[in-house]
Tab-separated table of C-alpha atoms in Angstrom:
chain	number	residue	atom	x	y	z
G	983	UNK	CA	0.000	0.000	0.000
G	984	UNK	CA	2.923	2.324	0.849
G	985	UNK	CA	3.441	2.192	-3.072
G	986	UNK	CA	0.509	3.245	-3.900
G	987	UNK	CA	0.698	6.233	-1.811
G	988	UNK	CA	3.973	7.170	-2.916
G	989	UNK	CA	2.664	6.971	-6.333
G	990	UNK	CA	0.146	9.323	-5.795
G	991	UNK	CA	2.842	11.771	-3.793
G	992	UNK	CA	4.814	11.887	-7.367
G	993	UNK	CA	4.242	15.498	-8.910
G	994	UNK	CA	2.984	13.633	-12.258
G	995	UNK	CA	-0.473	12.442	-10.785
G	996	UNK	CA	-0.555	14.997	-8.189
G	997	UNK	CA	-1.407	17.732	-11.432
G	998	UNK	CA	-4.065	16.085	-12.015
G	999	UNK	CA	-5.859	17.285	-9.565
G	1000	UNK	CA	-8.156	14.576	-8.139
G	1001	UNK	CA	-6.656	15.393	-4.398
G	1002	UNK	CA	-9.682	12.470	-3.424
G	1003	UNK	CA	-8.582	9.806	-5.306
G	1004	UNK	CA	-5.140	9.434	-2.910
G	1005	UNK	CA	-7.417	9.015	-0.111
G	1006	UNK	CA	-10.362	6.983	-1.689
G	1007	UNK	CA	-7.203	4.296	-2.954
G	1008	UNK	CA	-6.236	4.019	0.607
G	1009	UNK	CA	-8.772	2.168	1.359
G	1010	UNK	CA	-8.367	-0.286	-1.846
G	1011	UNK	CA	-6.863	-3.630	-2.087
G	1012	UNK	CA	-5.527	-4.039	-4.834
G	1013	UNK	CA	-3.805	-7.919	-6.158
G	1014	UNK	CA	-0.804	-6.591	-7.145
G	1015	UNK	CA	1.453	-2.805	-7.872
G	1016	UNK	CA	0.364	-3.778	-11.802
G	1017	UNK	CA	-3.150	-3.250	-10.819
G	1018	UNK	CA	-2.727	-0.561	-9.093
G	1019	UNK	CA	-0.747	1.077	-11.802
G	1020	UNK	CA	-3.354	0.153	-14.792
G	1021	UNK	CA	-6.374	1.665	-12.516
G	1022	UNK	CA	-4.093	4.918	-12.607
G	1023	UNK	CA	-3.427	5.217	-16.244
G	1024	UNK	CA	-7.268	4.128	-17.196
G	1025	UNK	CA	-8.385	6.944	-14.442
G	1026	UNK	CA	-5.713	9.802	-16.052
G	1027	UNK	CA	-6.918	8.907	-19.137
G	1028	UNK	CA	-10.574	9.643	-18.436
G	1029	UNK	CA	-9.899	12.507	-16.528
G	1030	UNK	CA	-8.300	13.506	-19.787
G	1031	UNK	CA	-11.366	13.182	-22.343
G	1032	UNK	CA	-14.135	13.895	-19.302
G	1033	UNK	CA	-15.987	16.662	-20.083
G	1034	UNK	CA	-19.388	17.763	-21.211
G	1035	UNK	CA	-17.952	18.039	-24.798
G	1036	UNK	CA	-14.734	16.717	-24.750
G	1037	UNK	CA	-15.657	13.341	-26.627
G	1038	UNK	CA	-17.959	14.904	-29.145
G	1039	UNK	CA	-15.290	17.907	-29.655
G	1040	UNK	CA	-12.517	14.792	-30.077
G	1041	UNK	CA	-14.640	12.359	-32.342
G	1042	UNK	CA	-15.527	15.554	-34.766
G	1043	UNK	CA	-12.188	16.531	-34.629
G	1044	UNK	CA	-11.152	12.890	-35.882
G	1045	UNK	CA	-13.103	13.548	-39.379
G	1046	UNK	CA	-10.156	16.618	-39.850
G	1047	UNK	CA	-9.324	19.932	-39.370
G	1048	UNK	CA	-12.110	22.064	-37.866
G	1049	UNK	CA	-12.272	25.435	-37.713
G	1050	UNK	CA	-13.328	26.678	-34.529
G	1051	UNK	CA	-16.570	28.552	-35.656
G	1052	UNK	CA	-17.575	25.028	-37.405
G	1053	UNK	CA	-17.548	23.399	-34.273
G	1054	UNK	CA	-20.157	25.765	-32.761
G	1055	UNK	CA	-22.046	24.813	-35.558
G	1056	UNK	CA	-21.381	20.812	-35.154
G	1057	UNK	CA	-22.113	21.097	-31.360
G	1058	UNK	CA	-24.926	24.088	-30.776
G	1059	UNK	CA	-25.381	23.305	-27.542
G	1060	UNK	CA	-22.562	23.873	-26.241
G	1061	UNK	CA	-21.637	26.853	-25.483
G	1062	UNK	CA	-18.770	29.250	-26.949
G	1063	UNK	CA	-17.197	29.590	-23.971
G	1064	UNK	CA	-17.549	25.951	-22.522
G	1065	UNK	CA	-16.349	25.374	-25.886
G	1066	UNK	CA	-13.392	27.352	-25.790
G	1067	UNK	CA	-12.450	25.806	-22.847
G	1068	UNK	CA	-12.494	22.347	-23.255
G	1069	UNK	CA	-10.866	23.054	-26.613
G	1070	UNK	CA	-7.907	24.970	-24.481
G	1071	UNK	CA	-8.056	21.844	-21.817
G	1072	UNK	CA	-7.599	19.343	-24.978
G	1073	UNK	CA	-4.401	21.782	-26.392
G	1074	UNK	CA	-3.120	21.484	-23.333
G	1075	UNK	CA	-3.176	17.817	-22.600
G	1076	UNK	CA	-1.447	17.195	-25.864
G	1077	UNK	CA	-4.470	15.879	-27.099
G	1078	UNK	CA	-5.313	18.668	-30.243
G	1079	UNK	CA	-3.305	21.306	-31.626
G	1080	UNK	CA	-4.533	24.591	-32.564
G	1081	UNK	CA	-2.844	26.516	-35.464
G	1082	UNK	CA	-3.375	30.228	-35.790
G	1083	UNK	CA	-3.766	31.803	-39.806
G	1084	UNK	CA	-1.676	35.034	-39.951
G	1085	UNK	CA	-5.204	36.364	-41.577
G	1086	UNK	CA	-7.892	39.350	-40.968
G	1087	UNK	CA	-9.937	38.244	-39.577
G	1088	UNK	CA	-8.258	35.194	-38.239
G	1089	UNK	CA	-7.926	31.987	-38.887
G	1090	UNK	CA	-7.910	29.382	-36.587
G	1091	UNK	CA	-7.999	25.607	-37.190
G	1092	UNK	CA	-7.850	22.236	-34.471
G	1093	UNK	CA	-6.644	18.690	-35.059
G	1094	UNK	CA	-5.463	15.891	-33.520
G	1095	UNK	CA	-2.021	15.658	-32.277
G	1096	UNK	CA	-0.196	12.146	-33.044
G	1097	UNK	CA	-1.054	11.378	-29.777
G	1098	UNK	CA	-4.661	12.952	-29.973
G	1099	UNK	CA	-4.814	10.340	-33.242
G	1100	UNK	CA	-4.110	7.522	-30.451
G	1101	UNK	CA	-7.672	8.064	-29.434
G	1102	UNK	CA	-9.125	7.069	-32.870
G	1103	UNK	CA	-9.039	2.841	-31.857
G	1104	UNK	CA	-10.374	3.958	-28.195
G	1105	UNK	CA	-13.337	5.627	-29.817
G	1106	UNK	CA	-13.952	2.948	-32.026
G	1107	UNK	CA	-14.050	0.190	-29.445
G	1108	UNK	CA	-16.035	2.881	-27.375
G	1109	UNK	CA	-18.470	2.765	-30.264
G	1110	UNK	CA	-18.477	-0.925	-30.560
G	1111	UNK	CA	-19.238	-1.432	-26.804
G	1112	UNK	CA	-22.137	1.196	-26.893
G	1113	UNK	CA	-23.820	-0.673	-29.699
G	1114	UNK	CA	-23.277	-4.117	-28.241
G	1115	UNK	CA	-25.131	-2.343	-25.007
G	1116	UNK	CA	-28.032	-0.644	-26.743
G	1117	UNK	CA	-28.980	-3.685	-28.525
G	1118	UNK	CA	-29.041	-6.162	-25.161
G	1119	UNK	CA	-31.964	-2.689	-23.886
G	1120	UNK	CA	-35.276	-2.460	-25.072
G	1121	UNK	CA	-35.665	0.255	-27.398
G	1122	UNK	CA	-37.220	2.408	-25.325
G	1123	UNK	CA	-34.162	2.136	-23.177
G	1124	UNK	CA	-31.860	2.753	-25.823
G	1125	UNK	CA	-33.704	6.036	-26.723
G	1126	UNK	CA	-33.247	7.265	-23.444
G	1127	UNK	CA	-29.400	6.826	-23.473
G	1128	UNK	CA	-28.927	9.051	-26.533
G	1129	UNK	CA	-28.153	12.505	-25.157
G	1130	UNK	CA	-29.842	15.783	-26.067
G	1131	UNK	CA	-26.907	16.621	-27.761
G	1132	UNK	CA	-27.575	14.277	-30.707
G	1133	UNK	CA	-31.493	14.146	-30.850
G	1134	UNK	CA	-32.672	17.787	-30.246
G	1135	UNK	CA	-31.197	21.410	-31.231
């Protein structure tokens, strides 16, 4: 147990932020240090894409280059400057990169990074696993799961 708490001292997860999750482990038994370590990278990796609009911002992002004012469009919901956010949060987590047109008025387009493009198989077996789910609930179930964000404007 001592190495899980030292793991959670190290500067790397402490940036994360999750200040709860040192003291929520402590009371964890883990099998082994491997499981311990594989619960940590599958938790920083959701913390990455969590987010109101993080995975629709990613998995439009996938299809290419979007300009920023296209993704308002794609997502109308959200809003420009929960948008501009979690766009900043993605930059900044290596995930998309953001390239600025020397133009009047400007230019600005996102994409994924190489490591952003990582993502693309996680989506997909995301996508697999949702539609192996929806099709073990009744339809009426399954119409429930799909957010607002893809049935209604």
């Amino acid at each position: 147990m001592q190495d899980v708490l030292n793991y959670f001292s190290d500067k790397k997860f402490a940036e994360l932020g999750d200040a709860g999750m040192r003291e929520e482990l402590e009371e964890v038994q883990f099998l082994n240090q491997e499981d311990v370590e594989d619960y940590i990278n599958t938790v920083t990796a959701l913390q990455v894409i969590q987010g109101k609009w993080k995975t629709l911002i990613i998995w439009q992002i996938c299809s290419g280059q979007v300009r920023f004012n296209e993704l308002r469009r794609m997502i109308p919901k959200a809003s420009q400057k929960m948008l501009s956010q979690h766009l900043r949060e993605l930059e900044q987590a290596g995930v998309i990169q953001r390239k600025v047109y020397p133009e009047n008025p400007p230019k600005v387009e996102y994409s994924l990074t190489e490591l952003g493009h990582t993502l693309e198989p996680v989506f997909e077996k995301l996508r697999e696993w949702g539609e192996l789910y929806r099709c073990q609930m009744s339809p009426q179930d399954a119409s429930h799961m799909v957010s607002d964000v893809v049935t209604k404007r």
